[in-house]
Coordinates of C-alpha atoms in Angstrom, one line a residue:
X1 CA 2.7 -35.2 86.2
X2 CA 2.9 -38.6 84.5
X3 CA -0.7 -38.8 84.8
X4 CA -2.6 -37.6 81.9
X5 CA -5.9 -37.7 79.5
X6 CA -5.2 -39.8 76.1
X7 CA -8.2 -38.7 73.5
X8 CA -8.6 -41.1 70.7
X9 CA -10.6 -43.5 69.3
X10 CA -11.8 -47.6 69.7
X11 CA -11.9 -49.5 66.5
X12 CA -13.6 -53.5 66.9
X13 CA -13.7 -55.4 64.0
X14 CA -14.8 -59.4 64.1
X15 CA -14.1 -61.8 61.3
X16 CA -16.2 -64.5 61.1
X17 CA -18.5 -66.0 61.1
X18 CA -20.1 -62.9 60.1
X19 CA -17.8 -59.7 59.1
X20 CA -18.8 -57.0 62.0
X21 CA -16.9 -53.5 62.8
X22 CA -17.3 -50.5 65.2
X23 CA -15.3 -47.2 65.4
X24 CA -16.1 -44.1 67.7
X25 CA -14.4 -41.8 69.6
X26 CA -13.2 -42.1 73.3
X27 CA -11.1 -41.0 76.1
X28 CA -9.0 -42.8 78.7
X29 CA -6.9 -41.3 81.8
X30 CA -3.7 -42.4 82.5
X31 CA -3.5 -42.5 86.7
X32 CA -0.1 -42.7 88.3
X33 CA -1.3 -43.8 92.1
X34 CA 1.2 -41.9 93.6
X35 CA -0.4 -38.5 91.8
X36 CA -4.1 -39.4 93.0
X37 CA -4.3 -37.0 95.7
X38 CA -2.4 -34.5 93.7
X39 CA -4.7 -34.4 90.8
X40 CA -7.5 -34.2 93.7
X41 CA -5.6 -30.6 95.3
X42 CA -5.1 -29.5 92.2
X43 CA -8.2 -30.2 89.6
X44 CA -11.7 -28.6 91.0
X45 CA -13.7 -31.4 88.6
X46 CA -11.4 -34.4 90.2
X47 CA -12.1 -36.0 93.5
X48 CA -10.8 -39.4 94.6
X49 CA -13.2 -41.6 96.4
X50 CA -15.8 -38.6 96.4
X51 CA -18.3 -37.6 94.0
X52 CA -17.6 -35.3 91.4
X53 CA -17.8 -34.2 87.5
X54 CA -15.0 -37.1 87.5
X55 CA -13.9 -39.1 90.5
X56 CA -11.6 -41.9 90.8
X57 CA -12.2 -44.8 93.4
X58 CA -10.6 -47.1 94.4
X59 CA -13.5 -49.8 94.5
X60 CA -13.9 -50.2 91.4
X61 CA -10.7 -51.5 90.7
X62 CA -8.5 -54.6 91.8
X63 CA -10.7 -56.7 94.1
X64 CA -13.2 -53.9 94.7
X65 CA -12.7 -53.6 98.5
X66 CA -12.0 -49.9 98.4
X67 CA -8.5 -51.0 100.2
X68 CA -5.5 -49.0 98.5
X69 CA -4.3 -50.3 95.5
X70 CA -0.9 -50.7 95.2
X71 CA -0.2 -53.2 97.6
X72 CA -3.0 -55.4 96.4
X73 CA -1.3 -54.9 92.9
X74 CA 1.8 -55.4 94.2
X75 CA 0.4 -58.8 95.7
X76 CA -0.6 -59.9 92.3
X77 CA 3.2 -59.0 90.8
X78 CA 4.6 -61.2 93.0
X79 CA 2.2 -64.2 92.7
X80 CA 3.7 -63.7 88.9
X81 CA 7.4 -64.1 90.3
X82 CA 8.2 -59.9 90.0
X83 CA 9.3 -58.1 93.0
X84 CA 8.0 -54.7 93.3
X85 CA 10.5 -52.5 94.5
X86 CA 9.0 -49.1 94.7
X87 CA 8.4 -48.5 91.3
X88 CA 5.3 -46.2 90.0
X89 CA 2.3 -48.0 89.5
X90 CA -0.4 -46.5 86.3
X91 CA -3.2 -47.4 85.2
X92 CA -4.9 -46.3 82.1
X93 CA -8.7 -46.2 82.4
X94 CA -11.9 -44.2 82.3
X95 CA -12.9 -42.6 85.5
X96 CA -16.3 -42.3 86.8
X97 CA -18.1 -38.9 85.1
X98 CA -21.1 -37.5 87.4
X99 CA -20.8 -41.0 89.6
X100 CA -20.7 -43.3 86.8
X101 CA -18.1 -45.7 85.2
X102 CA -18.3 -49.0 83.4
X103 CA -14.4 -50.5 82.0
X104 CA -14.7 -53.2 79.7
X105 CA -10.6 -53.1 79.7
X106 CA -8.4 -51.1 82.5
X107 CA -4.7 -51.6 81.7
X108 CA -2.1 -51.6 84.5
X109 CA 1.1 -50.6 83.9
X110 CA 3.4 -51.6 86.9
X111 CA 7.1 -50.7 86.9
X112 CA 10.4 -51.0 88.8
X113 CA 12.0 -48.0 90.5
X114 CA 14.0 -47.6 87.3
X115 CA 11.7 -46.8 85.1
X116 CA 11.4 -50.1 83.1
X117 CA 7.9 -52.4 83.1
X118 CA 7.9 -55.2 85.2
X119 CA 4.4 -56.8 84.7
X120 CA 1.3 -55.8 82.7
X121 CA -2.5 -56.5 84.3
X122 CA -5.3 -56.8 81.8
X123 CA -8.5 -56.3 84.1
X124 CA -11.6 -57.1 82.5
X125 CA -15.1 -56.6 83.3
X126 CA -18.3 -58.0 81.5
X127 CA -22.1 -56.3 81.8
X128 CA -22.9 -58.7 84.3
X129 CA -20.4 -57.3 86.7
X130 CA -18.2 -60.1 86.7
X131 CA -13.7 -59.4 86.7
X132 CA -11.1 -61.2 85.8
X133 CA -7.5 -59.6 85.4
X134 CA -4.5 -61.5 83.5
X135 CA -1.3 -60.9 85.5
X136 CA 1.2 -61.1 82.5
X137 CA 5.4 -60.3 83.5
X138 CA 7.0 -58.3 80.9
X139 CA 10.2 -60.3 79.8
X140 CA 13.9 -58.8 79.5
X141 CA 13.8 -55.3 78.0
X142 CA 10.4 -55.8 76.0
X143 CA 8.4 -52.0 75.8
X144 CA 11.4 -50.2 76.2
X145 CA 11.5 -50.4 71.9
X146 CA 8.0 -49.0 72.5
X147 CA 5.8 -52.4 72.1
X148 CA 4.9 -55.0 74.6
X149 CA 3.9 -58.1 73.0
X150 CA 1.9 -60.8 75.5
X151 CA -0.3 -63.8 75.2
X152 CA -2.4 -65.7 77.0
X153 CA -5.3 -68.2 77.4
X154 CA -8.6 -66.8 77.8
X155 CA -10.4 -67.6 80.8
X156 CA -13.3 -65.1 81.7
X157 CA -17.1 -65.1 79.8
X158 CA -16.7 -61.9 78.0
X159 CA -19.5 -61.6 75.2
X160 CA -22.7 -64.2 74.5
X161 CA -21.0 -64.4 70.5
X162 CA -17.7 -65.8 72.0
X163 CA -16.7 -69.4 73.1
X164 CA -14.2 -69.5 76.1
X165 CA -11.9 -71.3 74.0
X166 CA -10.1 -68.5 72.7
X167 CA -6.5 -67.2 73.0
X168 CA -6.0 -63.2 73.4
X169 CA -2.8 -61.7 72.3
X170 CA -1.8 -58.2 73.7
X171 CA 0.2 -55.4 71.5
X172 CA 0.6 -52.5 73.9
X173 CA 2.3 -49.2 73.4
X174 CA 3.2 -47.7 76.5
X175 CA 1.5 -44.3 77.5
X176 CA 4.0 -41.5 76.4
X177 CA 2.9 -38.7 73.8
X178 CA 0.5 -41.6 71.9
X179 CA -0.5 -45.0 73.3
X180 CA -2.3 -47.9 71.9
X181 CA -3.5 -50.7 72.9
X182 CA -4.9 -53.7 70.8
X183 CA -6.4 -57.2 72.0
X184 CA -6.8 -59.8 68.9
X185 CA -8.9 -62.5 70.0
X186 CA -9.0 -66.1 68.1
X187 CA -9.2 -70.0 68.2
X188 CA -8.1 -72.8 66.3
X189 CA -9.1 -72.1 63.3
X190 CA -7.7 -68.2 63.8
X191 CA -7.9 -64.8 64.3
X192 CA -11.4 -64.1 65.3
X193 CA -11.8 -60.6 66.5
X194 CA -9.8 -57.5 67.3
X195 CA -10.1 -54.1 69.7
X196 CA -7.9 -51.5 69.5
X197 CA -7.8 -47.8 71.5
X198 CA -5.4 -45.8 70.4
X199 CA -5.1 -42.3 71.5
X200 CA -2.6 -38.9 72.2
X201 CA -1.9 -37.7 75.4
X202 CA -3.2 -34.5 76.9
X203 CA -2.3 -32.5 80.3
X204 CA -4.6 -33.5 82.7
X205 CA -6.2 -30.3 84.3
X206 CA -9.4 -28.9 84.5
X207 CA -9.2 -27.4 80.9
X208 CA -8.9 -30.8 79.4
X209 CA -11.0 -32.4 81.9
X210 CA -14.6 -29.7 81.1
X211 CA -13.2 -30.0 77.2
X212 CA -13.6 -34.2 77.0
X213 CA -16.8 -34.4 79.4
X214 CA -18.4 -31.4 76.4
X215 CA -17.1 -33.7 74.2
X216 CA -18.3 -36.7 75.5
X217 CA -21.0 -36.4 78.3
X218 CA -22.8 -39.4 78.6
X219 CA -19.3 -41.8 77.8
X220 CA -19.6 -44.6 80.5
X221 CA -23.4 -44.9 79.8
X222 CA -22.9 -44.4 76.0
X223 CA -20.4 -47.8 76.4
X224 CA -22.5 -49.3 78.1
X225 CA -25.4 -48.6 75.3
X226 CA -23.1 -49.4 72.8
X227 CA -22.2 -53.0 73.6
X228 CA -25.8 -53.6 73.7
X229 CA -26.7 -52.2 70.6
X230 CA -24.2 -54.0 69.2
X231 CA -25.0 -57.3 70.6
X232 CA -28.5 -56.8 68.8
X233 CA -26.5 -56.2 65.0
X234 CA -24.6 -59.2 66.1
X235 CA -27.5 -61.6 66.7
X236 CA -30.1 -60.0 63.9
X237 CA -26.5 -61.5 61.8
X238 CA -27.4 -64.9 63.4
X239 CA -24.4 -65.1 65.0
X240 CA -25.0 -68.1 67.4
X241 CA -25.4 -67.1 71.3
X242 CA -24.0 -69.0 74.0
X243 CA -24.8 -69.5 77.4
X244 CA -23.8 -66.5 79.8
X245 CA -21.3 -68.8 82.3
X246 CA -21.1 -67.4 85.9
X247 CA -18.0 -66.8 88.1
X248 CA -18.5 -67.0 92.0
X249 CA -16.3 -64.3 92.6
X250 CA -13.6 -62.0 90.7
X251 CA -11.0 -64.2 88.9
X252 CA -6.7 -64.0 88.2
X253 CA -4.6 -65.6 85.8
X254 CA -1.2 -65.3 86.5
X255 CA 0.5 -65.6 83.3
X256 CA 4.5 -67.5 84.7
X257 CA 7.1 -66.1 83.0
X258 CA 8.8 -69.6 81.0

């Protein structure tokens, strides 16, 4: 299977105006949507779109109507000029473990019949609930030299200790044996923050499945608890707040190839 389990770490580390960093341990799973119902048959602690140890559905992703997924991803490809043509369709992600997931960052990875990437999607989700994917095309034969290198303006309320005006600026390794993925994040006066989640791949079976959830029970809460405890270092550094700005709905940015 191309689907897999990547074990690794994140690493967060902001600038100014106060120097802040985070490191700890983490797993993502690579999901090819063509092998969902495979890894279903075949792993006893994987359902899809039913409960289990870990589950996959397909609500929580794209514009959370549970509707499959690759032709609403396939919509957004072609709203940024790519015509899909049959070609797999991964994501890299954490999946729900015992009924529970929260993604601050779910990567898409969607390619053409030949193997090459066509277009990236950067979906993001905040604390409040709140998405926004960037729908970004990868141009000529940029990832196949094992680095995809994309930009773009940001556009979604993310954290209460960063303006909007910000640009991000993707440096993604395609999943094979290792990937990585790092997000810098800064304004005009410069770099500002940057995450990174870099990782090496594991089969994805039971075996590795039981091993990460010993390793890691409580992950998608222990993000979640996470983010808040460090929002409380962040403001006993009096590092000014700003206003939490609503969305009326999950957003897209379609990023035009030039």
């Amino acid at each position: 299977m191309k689907s897999a389990l990547y074990a690794g770490e994140v690493f967060h580390r902001r600038y100014r105006p106060r120097v802040h960093q985070l490191r700890y341990k983490l797993f993502q799973c690579l999901f090819d949507l063509d092998e969902i119902e495979r890894i279903d048959r075949e792993c006893r602690f994987f359902s899809h779109n039913r409960w289990n140890l870990f589950s996959f559905h397909d609500r929580d992703y794209a514009d959370r109507s549970g509707r499959p997924l690759r032709p609403q991803v396939e919509a957004l490809m072609r709203q940024a000029g790519q015509e899909p043509d049959g070609g797999a369709i991964r994501l890299l992600t954490m999946p729900r473990m015992l009924g529970h997931v929260f993604n601050p960052l779910s990567v898409w990875f969607c390619h053409r019949r030949d193997g090459t990437l066509s277009t990236m999607i950067y979906e993001v989700t905040n604390t409040f609930k709140e998405r926004h994917s960037y729908v970004i095309p990868v141009a000529g034969d940029e990832g196949q030299s094992g680095l995809v290198r994309q930009s773009c303006e940001k556009a979604f309320y993310v954290s209460p200790f960063m303006d909007l005006d910000m640009r991000y600026d993707f440096t993604v390794e395609p999943p094979m044996e290792k990937t990585r993925v790092v997000v810098a994040g800064g304004d005009s006066d410069g770099p500002l923050i940057v995450a990174a989640f870099q990782a090496r791949r594991r089969e994805l079976s039971d075996r590795t499945l039981v091993g990460a959830f010993l390793r890691h029970p409580l992950l998608t809460l222990k993000v979640v608890a996470g983010i808040h405890v460090e929002a409380l270092w962040l403001f006993l550094k009096r590092i000014g707040v700003r206003r939490h700005v609503a969305t009326s709905g999950d957003g897209v940015s379609i990023v035009v190839a030039a």
